[in-house]
Structures are given as C-alpha cells and as structure tokens.
XYZ file of C-alpha atoms in Angstrom:
400
model
C 50.280 256.345 164.934
C 51.311 257.820 161.713
C 51.301 261.469 160.528
C 50.932 261.392 156.751
C 53.657 263.813 155.638
C 57.120 263.393 154.197
C 58.719 265.367 157.187
C 57.052 262.840 159.695
C 58.328 260.035 157.588
C 61.896 261.366 157.565
C 61.725 261.890 161.337
C 60.608 258.219 161.693
C 63.551 257.172 159.586
C 65.964 259.088 161.651
C 64.623 257.742 164.840
C 64.748 254.116 163.548
C 68.181 254.120 161.847
C 70.256 253.400 165.008
C 67.958 250.140 165.516
C 68.144 248.906 162.038
C 71.164 246.528 162.397
C 71.396 243.490 164.663
C 68.749 244.818 167.133
C 66.178 244.717 164.259
C 67.302 241.384 163.104
C 66.922 239.913 166.680
C 63.659 241.466 167.651
C 61.638 242.083 164.513
C 59.328 239.109 164.581
C 57.915 240.106 167.995
C 54.571 241.700 168.275
C 54.876 243.772 171.433
C 51.471 245.394 171.179
C 51.436 249.119 171.575
C 55.202 249.200 171.574
C 56.696 249.331 167.997
C 60.298 250.085 168.958
C 61.437 246.740 167.458
C 60.203 247.680 163.836
C 60.538 250.675 161.671
C 57.018 252.068 161.306
C 58.099 253.291 158.002
C 55.769 251.145 155.713
C 52.908 253.736 155.418
C 55.498 256.276 154.048
C 57.286 253.976 151.656
C 53.944 252.639 150.427
C 53.092 256.071 149.239
C 56.640 257.088 148.470
C 56.379 259.952 150.912
C 59.903 258.535 151.639
C 61.480 256.357 149.004
C 63.093 253.000 149.231
C 66.399 254.525 148.106
C 66.335 257.066 150.898
C 65.489 254.373 153.495
C 68.355 251.971 152.600
C 70.733 254.837 151.998
C 70.131 256.315 155.455
C 70.516 252.736 157.099
C 73.726 251.927 155.252
C 75.383 255.153 156.263
C 75.017 253.943 159.907
C 75.319 250.047 159.467
C 77.181 247.644 157.126
C 75.071 245.696 154.810
C 75.762 242.395 156.707
C 74.593 244.106 159.913
C 71.508 245.556 158.352
C 70.849 242.749 155.904
C 67.387 241.740 157.436
C 66.075 245.184 157.424
C 67.314 245.838 153.807
C 65.657 242.553 152.712
C 62.416 243.708 154.121
C 62.541 246.910 152.084
C 63.204 244.905 149.020
C 60.449 242.472 149.714
C 57.998 245.176 148.781
C 60.048 245.836 145.518
C 59.933 242.146 144.828
C 56.183 241.723 145.274
C 55.717 244.726 142.847
C 58.068 243.252 140.254
C 56.419 239.800 140.438
C 52.874 241.126 140.037
C 54.235 243.282 137.241
C 55.118 240.297 135.386
C 51.863 238.402 136.315
C 49.014 240.849 136.082
C 46.468 238.235 135.666
C 46.807 237.374 139.350
C 45.519 240.876 140.194
C 42.784 240.779 137.565
C 41.484 237.480 138.870
C 41.652 238.486 142.613
C 39.657 241.725 141.675
C 37.099 240.009 139.774
C 36.621 237.453 142.679
C 36.220 240.281 145.254
C 33.847 241.999 142.996
C 31.574 238.918 142.855
C 31.587 238.699 146.681
C 30.783 242.450 146.922
C 27.678 242.129 144.679
C 26.612 238.679 146.080
C 26.369 236.866 149.312
C 29.155 236.930 152.006
C 30.081 233.474 153.364
C 28.945 232.599 156.869
C 31.402 233.930 159.468
C 32.671 236.846 157.439
C 30.843 239.511 159.265
C 32.043 238.157 162.526
C 35.607 237.993 161.401
C 35.769 241.642 160.206
C 34.161 242.809 163.248
C 36.137 241.000 165.927
C 33.498 238.524 166.978
C 34.970 235.118 165.989
C 35.501 234.017 169.649
C 39.155 233.517 168.983
C 40.638 236.266 171.386
C 43.793 237.024 169.310
C 41.842 237.130 166.010
C 39.308 239.582 167.463
C 41.914 241.764 169.055
C 43.772 242.010 165.810
C 40.648 242.776 163.839
C 39.935 245.622 166.218
C 43.593 246.884 166.161
C 43.541 246.946 162.347
C 40.223 248.876 162.292
C 41.327 251.259 164.997
C 44.806 252.021 163.929
C 45.337 250.965 160.174
C 48.189 248.768 161.039
C 49.241 245.293 162.073
C 52.635 243.918 162.797
C 53.840 241.830 159.841
C 54.089 238.494 161.830
C 50.537 239.144 162.991
C 49.302 239.691 159.439
C 50.674 236.105 158.677
C 48.974 234.545 161.797
C 45.676 236.453 160.983
C 45.681 235.219 157.290
C 46.478 231.729 158.314
C 43.567 231.590 160.903
C 41.297 233.285 158.379
C 41.897 230.705 155.661
C 42.559 227.453 157.559
C 40.637 227.757 160.943
C 37.762 229.847 159.908
C 37.583 228.602 156.287
C 36.934 231.957 154.812
C 38.012 232.917 151.150
C 41.431 234.392 151.043
C 40.359 237.056 148.704
C 38.037 238.491 151.240
C 40.796 238.611 153.882
C 43.087 240.387 151.538
C 40.270 242.818 150.736
C 39.692 243.483 154.400
C 43.324 244.330 154.770
C 43.347 246.389 151.622
C 40.530 248.524 152.903
C 42.039 249.103 156.371
C 45.862 248.975 156.130
C 47.579 252.333 155.700
C 50.488 250.607 154.030
C 48.503 248.137 151.995
C 49.495 248.075 148.318
C 48.122 245.809 145.612
C 51.247 243.573 145.302
C 52.419 243.179 148.889
C 48.950 242.518 150.259
C 47.490 240.199 147.611
C 50.602 238.144 147.099
C 51.289 237.807 150.788
C 47.816 236.453 151.331
C 48.343 234.067 148.344
C 51.553 232.827 149.920
C 49.800 231.917 153.176
C 47.060 230.077 151.326
C 49.650 228.018 149.250
C 49.052 229.711 145.846
C 51.989 231.957 145.651
C 54.575 229.120 145.976
C 52.534 226.272 144.917
C 51.736 223.808 147.772
C 53.668 225.772 150.376
C 51.356 227.227 153.096
C 51.687 228.987 156.478
C 50.152 227.448 159.429
C 49.721 229.679 162.552
C 50.104 227.858 165.987
C 49.259 228.813 169.409
C 52.827 228.154 170.602
C 54.262 230.504 168.037
C 51.850 233.207 168.761
C 52.423 232.920 172.460
C 56.121 233.145 171.959
C 56.206 236.225 169.706
C 53.372 238.094 171.552
C 55.153 237.678 174.928
C 52.365 235.417 176.053
C 49.544 237.951 175.445
C 47.788 235.433 173.152
C 47.776 231.716 173.080
C 44.537 230.972 171.094
C 42.943 227.456 171.180
C 41.083 225.545 168.568
C 43.428 226.643 165.775
C 43.718 224.499 162.576
C 46.377 221.859 162.799
C 46.656 221.305 159.099
C 47.008 223.665 156.174
C 46.055 222.197 152.813
C 47.196 224.376 150.018
C 44.489 225.989 147.807
C 44.694 225.569 144.048
C 43.915 227.562 141.015
C 43.786 227.521 137.206
C 47.223 227.838 135.677
C 48.425 231.312 134.987
C 49.399 232.637 131.537
C 53.059 233.101 130.740
C 54.606 235.979 132.611
C 55.074 239.251 130.968
C 58.639 240.603 131.071
C 59.189 243.944 132.533
C 59.276 246.707 129.827
C 62.817 248.059 129.205
C 61.797 251.760 128.784
C 61.621 253.989 131.841
C 59.872 256.805 129.983
C 56.892 255.702 127.901
C 55.125 258.437 125.760
C 56.198 261.416 123.722
C 57.212 264.516 125.741
C 55.767 267.845 124.131
C 56.499 271.453 124.878
C 53.997 272.233 127.580
C 54.551 269.579 130.298
C 52.321 269.113 133.522
C 53.220 266.798 136.256
C 50.377 264.824 137.889
C 51.223 262.839 141.077
C 49.054 259.903 142.524
C 48.962 258.007 145.709
C 51.508 255.470 144.595
C 54.284 258.099 144.346
C 54.095 261.360 146.230
C 57.723 262.566 146.038
C 58.423 264.513 142.889
C 61.764 265.993 143.472
C 63.769 262.675 143.330
C 61.708 261.375 140.540
C 62.335 264.422 138.443
C 66.019 264.348 139.355
C 66.296 261.036 137.536
C 64.871 262.584 134.345
C 66.110 266.055 133.948
C 64.280 266.620 130.744
C 60.981 266.708 132.866
C 62.050 269.060 135.322
C 60.436 272.426 135.773
C 56.909 271.448 134.666
C 54.640 274.331 133.782
C 51.891 273.069 135.998
C 51.554 270.480 138.791
C 48.582 268.527 140.331
C 47.865 265.695 142.589
C 44.980 263.337 142.471
C 44.013 260.151 144.484
C 41.256 257.664 144.928
C 41.757 255.616 147.931
C 38.260 254.202 147.776
C 39.317 252.264 144.602
C 41.332 249.907 146.864
C 38.199 247.903 147.609
C 34.649 247.447 146.396
C 33.769 247.300 149.935
C 34.047 250.160 152.322
C 37.513 251.735 152.769
C 38.232 252.850 156.156
C 38.005 256.638 157.235
C 41.674 256.191 158.502
C 42.776 255.149 154.952
C 40.947 257.960 153.330
C 42.108 260.625 155.820
C 45.838 259.416 155.665
C 45.661 259.493 151.818
C 44.018 262.849 151.698
C 46.596 264.445 154.122
C 49.444 262.852 152.246
C 48.141 264.312 148.929
C 47.876 267.735 150.654
C 51.441 267.455 151.904
C 52.683 266.495 148.426
C 50.827 269.420 146.884
C 52.683 271.787 149.334
C 56.001 270.318 148.272
C 55.496 269.997 144.496
C 55.943 273.265 142.809
C 55.719 274.245 139.110
C 58.232 276.364 137.133
C 56.608 279.558 138.345
C 56.611 278.476 141.943
C 52.940 277.527 142.399
C 51.989 274.716 144.620
C 50.317 271.668 142.938
C 46.516 271.782 142.556
C 44.674 269.005 144.413
C 42.153 267.654 141.899
C 38.689 266.938 143.317
C 38.461 263.437 141.812
C 40.245 261.198 139.396
C 37.852 261.246 136.508
C 39.577 261.644 133.236
C 37.381 264.696 132.488
C 38.700 266.480 135.624
C 42.281 265.716 134.602
C 41.451 266.952 131.021
C 39.948 270.231 132.424
C 43.163 270.797 134.314
C 45.443 270.160 131.342
C 43.104 272.352 129.230
C 43.214 275.287 131.754
C 47.120 275.028 131.791
C 47.362 274.594 128.034
C 49.191 271.352 128.298
C 50.131 269.028 125.582
C 51.699 266.469 127.825
C 50.752 265.080 131.318
C 53.581 263.258 133.113
C 52.747 260.767 135.862
C 55.076 258.470 137.920
C 54.627 254.921 136.685
C 52.018 253.093 138.796
C 52.584 249.422 139.351
C 49.835 246.770 138.727
C 46.828 247.808 140.761
C 43.933 250.319 140.875
C 45.974 253.315 140.040
C 47.625 251.517 137.138
C 44.058 250.765 135.747
C 42.947 254.284 136.415
C 45.953 255.679 134.254
C 45.014 253.266 131.406
C 41.617 254.978 131.174
C 43.130 258.313 131.571
C 45.625 257.711 128.731
C 42.784 257.007 126.194
C 40.758 260.004 127.348
C 43.697 262.507 127.031
C 44.818 260.979 123.618
C 41.183 261.701 122.224
C 41.809 265.452 122.935
C 45.401 265.482 121.689
C 47.033 265.457 125.010
C 49.891 262.746 125.573
C 50.281 260.836 128.755
C 53.806 259.980 129.689
C 54.772 257.485 132.383
C 58.098 257.873 134.306
C 59.499 254.802 136.015
C 61.917 255.036 138.949
C 65.471 253.577 138.478
C 64.874 251.656 141.642
C 61.978 249.750 140.119
C 63.616 249.442 136.679
C 66.694 247.824 138.087
C 65.109 245.379 140.491
C 61.808 244.250 138.979
C 63.268 242.065 136.126
C 64.864 239.893 138.847
C 61.441 239.190 140.393
C 60.579 236.585 137.877
C 60.913 233.628 140.240
C 60.790 233.216 143.943
C 62.186 235.622 146.490
C 65.238 233.549 147.302
C 66.859 233.926 143.858
C 65.884 237.688 144.044
C 67.323 237.836 147.460
C 70.810 236.760 145.951
C 70.699 239.892 143.780
C 70.133 242.345 146.604
C 73.897 243.052 147.349
C 74.514 243.818 143.718
C 71.376 246.063 143.530
C 72.416 247.942 146.655
C 75.872 248.617 144.951
C 74.085 249.738 141.769
C 71.374 251.703 143.414
C 72.705 252.959 146.668
C 76.381 252.842 147.013
C 77.389 253.885 143.554
C-alpha cells in the first residue's frame, strides 16, 4: 500500500490535494475497506518526515482555502499536538513503557493472544487485526473502534493494545499512538471515554460490520497523578557546534534539506549518515512490514542526503553508540548533528548517544524544526484550545 520513499510520498500528496477540502470533511470518517480515496494515505510519510507537515499543509492551502480544508489541516496538527503534549508530560511515556515491559517479561492476560491473532469471535475485530498485520495500516476511525472494544468489551490492558499497534502500524509514533489509546480509555481527558457501538460501526463501514455483544458502558480507567508538566525548551539548537560537523538522520526525521535550510550554519556537513532501530518500538516482536518500511525509507534518505563533497549518506549497521562513534572518528568529526527526536524510543537512544560521544570529546547537537518549536508550547492543555491557535500557526508557518 505504501512505497517508503520521499518521491512516493510527494506523489501521494499531489494525488490527494484535490480531495483535501470539503470532500475530505464529508467522507473522512468512513472506512471503505480496500478503497482509501476518502483519506490522504499520507500518515506513514509524515510520521517519518519523508514528507513534512509544512509541505503537506502548504500544498493543500495552495488549492483550498483554510475554511474549506479546515478538517484536514486539523488532522495534520493533531499529530503535532500529541507530540507537543507528550513532550511536556514525558512521565506518561515512561510509565507506559515500564508497564509494557512488565507484560513482555511476565504473563499475558487471558484473551490477549486471541485478540492479536484475530480469534476473538467478533467479526469486525478479527478482520481489523488481520488487516493491521497484513497491511500495517488501519483507518483512524477503525483504530478508535478497535481500542474501545479491546478495553471495554474484551477487558484487556490498554497498554498491550497500544503496543500491538506500535509494533504493526507503519505510521505509529510514540505520542499519537500512546495518547490516542489513553484517550479512548478515559485517561487522557480524565473521565471521558470512547464507546464503540454496532450502529456507528455499521454506518461508517457501509454495513460491512455490525458486531454484536459489544460493551454498552465504558467506565473510565484511572491512574496515579502525573508530575507537573515540563515546559517546552525555548532553544531550537542545543549543543555546541564545532568545526567538523557530521549529520546523522534517524527514523523520526528523514528529510535533511528542509531541516538544514532552517539552520544555514549547519549546511554542507562534512559527512552524513542514517541509522534506525524500528525494533525499539516494542519489547514484543515488531512486524516485518514495519522493519522493511523503515529500512527502505532509511535507504531512500541516504540516497538523498549528501555531504559537502557529494557523497551519499552512510547507512549505519546499528544504533549502538560505539557504531556512531566509529563513524564520527573515521570522519574526524568533532560534532554530530541530529534532528530533534520527540519523546519516545529515539529520544531515549539519543540520550545514551550524547553521553557516549561526550566521553570521547565529540559533541551531539540536536536541531528542532520551526514547526515544532512554534506549535508545541500550545499543546499544554486539551486539543480544543490548541485548535484555536491553528489559524495563527498556519499564518506564521505556512502563509508567511
């Protein structure tokens, strides 16, 4: 379904743009099965920044007014909002990963194996599980139904459902996936849950599914209070830039040219490289589709990311600090520049890398995109206050 290259992502954007206005607003909630003409299909590309949020919104607004394309533009900003919210509440991610790790090393609850292998006996749920495994994708509305049935009908831990998605979704990122599951379960907006119903499923799947036996109530889950939020740091560039700078891309951001254009001082690195570790998304098995998509996307980024002498980027064999250090030493680098990674597995990986490089006298500099810097601070509350900021953000980031 998805060719993991920037060129394919840009082609998908061009194909979708004519439908991004009122057609999208009218039809976006329908899961039409194999036909995906009512949605963009851009999420795997945006998730890895093979295509950036700025490019997507700019292309849409060249064809449509903001009022006409409002629903689609909001969907793009949803992903930005989730990242900004988790950035300010990293304990949510740490708790989630600890809890999933405990399940991975312990006993899975009854019903888990049937749920992830499409054997629950709920026809819709089983079809969706197989679709996710086979394609790496589910319609956004279907993800909500799936999560609701998982939590409230099957009574399974939301953390395991979020991890199942994380291991199989081509577009799954730490913030959007984890926080969406929390929202369904009543944790993200305390006390507010999402209850899937047979009538709603039948309506938006054109009668393909109308499952019986679903939960009729959805009691919100609870948790220990979170610590105070951490404000988004004001600096876009963190670290000291030396004389010999190498650029290291990762799977959270595979589009170097626009990133470096925002920070001219970092242009023309003396060496470039790309590394990824898709297996870190889950302590359980990550799907072959996710691994293959990520590997091909990394190869595509390497072809497009040249150093000052015109060499393509080196694809590092793993993400171990020692591997990155060998690359830095071979290129005589005193600075490794990386795109800023939001809270999640890559962020944790870069934390370990920073310490290892520093011990050998090599600095690690993180570079955050203007898009994130402008929008994330407004993600301190719910989405609706954030939504009110979207027109101003569009003027600041796209129109101007």
